[in-house]
Coordinates of C-alpha atoms and ligand atoms in Angstrom, one line a residue:
X1 CA -20.0 2.2 14.3
X2 CA -16.8 0.1 14.1
X3 CA -14.6 0.4 17.2
X4 CA -11.6 2.0 15.4
X5 CA -13.9 4.7 13.9
X6 CA -15.3 5.4 17.4
X7 CA -11.8 5.6 18.8
X8 CA -10.7 8.0 16.1
X9 CA -13.8 10.2 16.6
X10 CA -13.1 10.2 20.4
X11 CA -9.6 11.5 19.9
X12 CA -10.4 14.0 17.1
X13 CA -10.0 17.0 19.4
X14 CA -6.5 15.8 20.4
X15 CA -5.0 14.8 17.0
X16 CA -5.4 15.4 13.3
X17 CA -7.3 12.9 11.2
X18 CA -4.1 12.0 9.4
X19 CA -2.3 11.3 12.7
X20 CA -5.2 9.2 13.9
X21 CA -5.4 7.1 10.8
X22 CA -1.6 6.3 11.0
X23 CA -1.4 5.6 14.7
X24 CA -4.7 4.2 15.8
X25 CA -4.8 0.8 14.1
X26 CA -6.0 -1.6 16.7
X27 CA -8.1 -2.0 19.8
X28 CA -9.0 -5.1 21.8
X29 CA -12.1 -5.1 24.0
X30 CA -12.0 -7.8 26.6
X31 CA -15.1 -7.7 28.8
X32 CA -15.3 -4.2 30.1
X33 CA -11.6 -3.4 29.4
X34 CA -10.2 -1.8 26.3
X35 CA -6.6 -2.3 25.4
X36 CA -5.1 0.1 22.8
X37 CA -1.7 0.6 21.2
X38 CA -0.5 4.2 21.0
X39 CA 2.7 5.6 19.6
X40 CA 5.6 6.7 22.0
X41 CA 5.4 10.3 20.8
X42 CA 1.9 10.5 22.3
X43 CA 3.2 9.6 25.8
X44 CA 2.5 13.0 27.3
X45 CA -1.2 12.8 26.2
X46 CA -1.8 9.1 27.2
X47 CA -4.1 9.8 30.1
X48 CA -6.2 12.3 28.0
X49 CA -6.4 9.6 25.4
X50 CA -7.6 7.1 28.0
X51 CA -10.3 9.4 29.4
X52 CA -11.5 10.3 25.9
X53 CA -11.9 6.6 25.0
X54 CA -13.5 5.8 28.3
X55 CA -16.3 8.3 27.6
X56 CA -16.9 7.2 24.0
X57 CA -16.6 3.4 24.2
X58 CA -19.9 2.1 25.5
X59 CA -19.6 -0.7 28.1
X60 CA -15.9 0.0 28.7
X61 CA -14.9 0.7 32.3
X62 CA -11.1 0.6 32.1
X63 CA -8.6 1.6 29.4
X64 CA -5.1 0.1 29.2
X65 CA -2.3 0.6 26.8
X66 CA -0.3 -2.4 25.5
X67 CA 3.4 -1.7 26.1
X68 CA 4.8 -5.0 24.9
X69 CA 3.3 -7.9 22.9
X70 CA 2.1 -11.2 24.4
X71 CA 5.4 -12.9 25.1
X72 CA 7.2 -15.4 27.4
X73 CA 6.3 -18.8 28.5
X74 CA 2.7 -17.7 29.5
X75 CA 2.2 -15.3 26.5
X76 CA 1.2 -12.4 28.7
X77 CA 1.2 -8.9 27.2
X78 CA 2.7 -5.9 29.0
X79 CA 0.0 -3.3 29.9
X80 CA -0.2 0.1 31.5
X81 CA -3.3 1.6 33.1
X82 CA -4.7 4.8 31.4
X83 CA -8.2 5.5 32.6
X84 CA -11.2 4.2 34.6
X85 CA -11.1 1.0 36.7
X86 CA -7.6 -0.3 37.5
X87 CA -8.7 -3.8 38.2
X88 CA -7.3 -6.1 35.4
X89 CA -9.9 -8.8 36.0
X90 CA -13.0 -8.9 33.7
X91 CA -15.6 -11.3 32.3
X92 CA -15.7 -11.6 28.6
X93 CA -18.8 -13.0 26.8
X94 CA -18.3 -14.9 23.6
X95 CA -20.6 -17.3 21.7
X96 CA -22.8 -17.7 24.8
X97 CA -19.9 -18.6 27.0
X98 CA -18.3 -16.6 29.8
X99 CA -14.6 -16.3 30.2
X100 CA -13.1 -14.7 33.4
X101 CA -9.7 -13.2 32.5
X102 CA -7.0 -11.3 34.2
X103 CA -5.3 -9.4 31.4
X104 CA -2.2 -8.8 33.5
X105 CA -1.6 -12.5 34.2
X106 CA -2.9 -14.7 31.4
X107 CA -3.1 -14.8 27.6
X108 CA -6.5 -13.9 26.1
X109 CA -7.3 -12.6 22.6
X110 CA -10.7 -11.7 21.4
X111 CA -9.3 -11.9 17.8
X112 CA -9.4 -15.7 18.1
X113 CA -13.2 -15.7 18.5
X114 CA -13.9 -16.9 14.9
X115 CA -11.2 -19.6 15.1
X116 CA -12.6 -20.9 18.4
X117 CA -16.0 -21.3 16.9
X118 CA -14.7 -22.9 13.8
X119 CA -12.9 -25.6 15.8
X120 CA -16.0 -26.1 18.1
X121 CA -18.1 -26.7 15.0
X122 CA -15.8 -29.4 13.8
X123 CA -16.2 -31.4 17.0
X124 CA -18.7 -34.3 16.8
X125 CA -20.9 -35.3 19.7
X126 CA -19.1 -37.7 22.1
X127 CA -15.5 -36.8 21.1
X128 CA -12.7 -36.9 23.5
X129 CA -10.5 -33.9 23.0
X130 CA -7.1 -32.8 24.5
X131 CA -6.2 -29.1 24.5
X132 CA -2.4 -29.0 25.2
X133 CA -2.2 -25.2 25.7
X134 CA -5.6 -24.2 27.1
X135 CA -5.1 -20.8 28.7
X136 CA -8.3 -19.9 30.7
X137 CA -10.2 -22.6 28.8
X138 CA -11.5 -20.7 25.8
X139 CA -11.3 -23.4 23.1
X140 CA -12.0 -26.2 25.6
X141 CA -15.3 -24.6 26.9
X142 CA -16.6 -23.9 23.4
X143 CA -15.7 -27.4 22.4
X144 CA -17.5 -28.9 25.4
X145 CA -20.6 -26.8 24.6
X146 CA -20.5 -28.3 21.1
X147 CA -21.1 -31.8 22.5
X148 CA -17.6 -33.2 23.3
X149 CA -17.8 -36.0 25.9
X150 CA -14.6 -34.9 27.7
X151 CA -12.0 -32.1 27.1
X152 CA -8.7 -32.5 28.9
X153 CA -7.6 -28.9 29.2
X154 CA -3.9 -28.4 30.1
X155 CA -2.0 -25.2 30.9
X156 CA 1.3 -24.5 32.7
X157 CA 0.4 -21.0 33.9
X158 CA -1.0 -21.4 37.5
X159 CA -3.1 -18.2 37.1
X160 CA -4.6 -19.5 33.8
X161 CA -5.3 -22.8 35.5
X162 CA -7.1 -21.1 38.4
X163 CA -9.2 -19.0 36.0
X164 CA -9.9 -22.1 33.8
X165 CA -11.3 -23.8 36.9
X166 CA -13.6 -20.8 37.6
X167 CA -14.6 -20.7 33.9
X168 CA -15.6 -24.3 33.9
X169 CA -18.0 -23.6 36.9
X170 CA -19.2 -20.4 35.3
X171 CA -20.2 -22.3 32.2
X172 CA -21.5 -25.4 34.1
X173 CA -19.1 -27.8 32.5
X174 CA -17.7 -29.6 35.6
X175 CA -16.8 -33.2 34.8
X176 CA -16.7 -32.4 31.0
X177 CA -13.8 -30.0 30.8
X178 CA -11.0 -31.4 33.0
X179 CA -8.6 -28.7 34.0
X180 CA -5.0 -29.9 34.4
X181 CA -2.0 -27.8 35.6
X182 CA 1.3 -28.7 34.2
X183 CA 3.6 -29.0 31.2
X184 CA 1.6 -30.6 28.4
X185 CA 4.4 -33.0 27.4
X186 CA 4.4 -34.5 30.9
X187 CA 0.6 -34.5 31.4
X188 CA -0.1 -36.3 28.1
X189 CA 1.9 -39.3 29.2
X190 CA -1.2 -40.3 31.1
X191 CA -3.5 -39.6 28.1
X192 CA -2.0 -41.9 25.5
X193 CA -4.4 -43.2 22.8
X194 CA -7.5 -41.7 24.2
X195 CA -8.3 -38.6 22.0
X196 CA -10.2 -38.1 18.8
X197 CA -8.8 -34.6 18.5
X198 CA -5.8 -32.7 19.9
X199 CA -5.3 -28.9 19.8
X200 CA -1.9 -27.3 19.9
X201 CA -2.8 -23.6 20.1
X202 CA 0.7 -22.3 21.0
X203 CA 2.9 -21.6 17.9
X204 CA 6.1 -21.5 19.8
X205 CA 5.8 -25.1 21.0
X206 CA 3.5 -26.7 18.4
X207 CA 6.1 -28.5 16.3
X208 CA 8.2 -29.7 19.3
X209 CA 5.1 -31.0 21.0
X210 CA 3.6 -32.7 17.9
X211 CA 4.9 -36.2 18.7
X212 CA 3.3 -36.0 22.2
X213 CA 0.0 -34.9 20.6
X214 CA 0.1 -37.8 18.2
X215 CA 0.6 -40.2 21.1
X216 CA -2.6 -38.9 22.6
X217 CA -4.7 -39.8 19.6
X218 CA -6.7 -43.0 19.0
X219 CA -5.9 -45.0 15.8
X220 CA -7.5 -42.3 13.8
X221 CA -7.9 -38.6 14.8
X222 CA -7.4 -34.9 14.2
X223 CA -4.8 -32.4 15.0
X224 CA -5.1 -28.6 14.9
X225 CA -1.6 -27.2 14.7
X226 CA -1.0 -23.4 15.1
X227 CA 2.1 -21.9 13.7
X228 CA 3.7 -18.5 13.3
X229 CA 4.9 -18.0 9.8
X230 CA 7.0 -15.2 8.3
X231 CA 5.9 -14.4 4.8
X232 CA 5.2 -11.6 2.3
X233 CA 1.5 -12.4 2.2
X234 CA -1.2 -14.7 3.4
X235 CA -0.9 -17.2 0.5
X236 CA 2.8 -17.5 1.0
X237 CA 2.3 -18.0 4.8
X238 CA 0.1 -21.0 4.2
X239 CA 2.4 -22.5 1.6
X240 CA 5.5 -22.1 3.9
X241 CA 3.6 -23.5 6.9
X242 CA 2.4 -26.5 4.9
X243 CA 6.0 -27.2 3.9
X244 CA 6.9 -27.6 7.6
X245 CA 4.4 -30.5 7.9
X246 CA 4.6 -31.8 4.4
X247 CA 4.6 -35.5 5.5
X248 CA 1.2 -35.1 7.1
X249 CA -2.3 -35.4 5.7
X250 CA -3.2 -31.7 5.9
X251 CA -6.9 -31.5 5.1
X252 CA -7.5 -27.8 5.7
X253 CA -5.4 -24.7 6.3
X254 CA -6.1 -21.0 7.0
X255 CA -4.5 -17.8 8.2
X256 CA -6.0 -17.2 11.6
X257 CA -4.7 -13.6 11.9
X258 CA -1.9 -11.3 11.2
X259 CA 0.4 -11.1 14.3
X260 CA 3.0 -8.6 13.1
X261 CA 4.7 -7.1 10.1
X262 CA 4.9 -10.0 7.6
X263 CA 4.1 -12.4 10.3
X264 CA 1.0 -14.6 10.3
X265 CA -0.7 -17.2 12.5
X266 CA -1.6 -20.2 10.4
X267 CA -3.6 -23.2 11.5
X268 CA -3.2 -26.6 9.8
X269 CA -6.0 -29.2 10.3
X270 CA -4.4 -32.7 10.0
X271 CA -5.8 -36.1 9.9
X272 CA -3.8 -38.9 11.4
X273 CA -4.3 -42.6 10.6
X274 CA -1.7 -44.5 12.7
X275 CA -1.9 -47.7 10.8
X276 CA -1.7 -46.1 7.4
X277 CA 1.7 -46.3 5.6
X278 CA 2.3 -42.6 5.7
X279 CA 0.6 -40.1 8.0
Ligands
LIG301 C1 -1.1 -18.6 23.0 S1 -1.7 -19.1 24.6 C2 -3.2 -19.9 24.1 C3 -4.2 -20.0 25.2 C4 -5.6 -20.4 24.7 N1 -5.6 -21.6 23.9 C5 -6.4 -19.3 24.1 O1 -6.5 -19.3 22.9 O2 -6.9 -18.4 24.8 C6 -0.6 -20.4 25.0 C7 -0.8 -21.0 26.4 O3 0.1 -22.1 26.5 C8 0.5 -22.1 27.9 N2 1.8 -22.9 27.9 C9 3.0 -22.5 27.6 N3 3.9 -23.5 27.6 C10 3.2 -24.6 28.1 C11 3.5 -26.0 28.3 N4 4.7 -26.4 28.1 N5 2.5 -26.8 28.7 C12 1.2 -26.4 28.8 N6 0.9 -25.1 28.6 C13 1.8 -24.2 28.2 C14 0.6 -20.7 28.3 O4 0.6 -20.5 29.7 C15 -0.6 -20.0 27.5 O5 -1.7 -20.0 28.4

């Protein structure tokens, strides 16, 4: 049964069907932790909600409520404990990879699962890849498993870096995924002209850091640029995002996910040929 239906069923003794349909619209399961959003007016029932979900969601050992969206430099969401285990560390399984995550200290979204696999499938054996905003190493690890020769995996958040190092070991990718702690624009000064592919999975900095990403590329290479785009619908989001990078050779584009009301995450796959007249 889909997770939202299980959630609504679990809470059916506390709220009406109509209330549940309106208020229960999302759940993230990360390892053995569930993160839900509940409306403010349900505040006095939050622990009951947590307990009800704990007993209905198989494999879930802790329930947290998201109290603020992923934000700030490190894109960490605000959370509040509701039921079960209080430990915010868990191990998430995805596409035969293991990701150790601390939901209170780093960014992690299970909703990017399809996108991570999509990028990994584009990577050809032997490629050198630079991931400028790597988090706990999600994209980097999948890409390495797909046959990349080296993945330089950069993040500024020391907690994300520490977990990335652990995840590299967990997935037996030492020497292939190279974890680097620092600001991507400083780090890539030492990675000029080496990459077949560069990822910019941080919409807030993608445009600003684009010139540094291009410097990393060999004469020919690929960029994956993630943007947040305000728009009335998905089609418009793509059109507007493409306008921002209209001088580039965009070879593919897609909406990755909806990230708010009339706000979409869009990815543009770009081919760069440095010696061509216009890129
Ligand atoms: C939206 S998260 C994406 C993480 C990862 N790619 C994923 O999908 O799980 C953006 C990441 O960029 C990192 N970050 C923010 N500013 C940075 C910078 N200037 N240089 C390197 N990393 C940065 C944050 O710490 C965060 O982990």
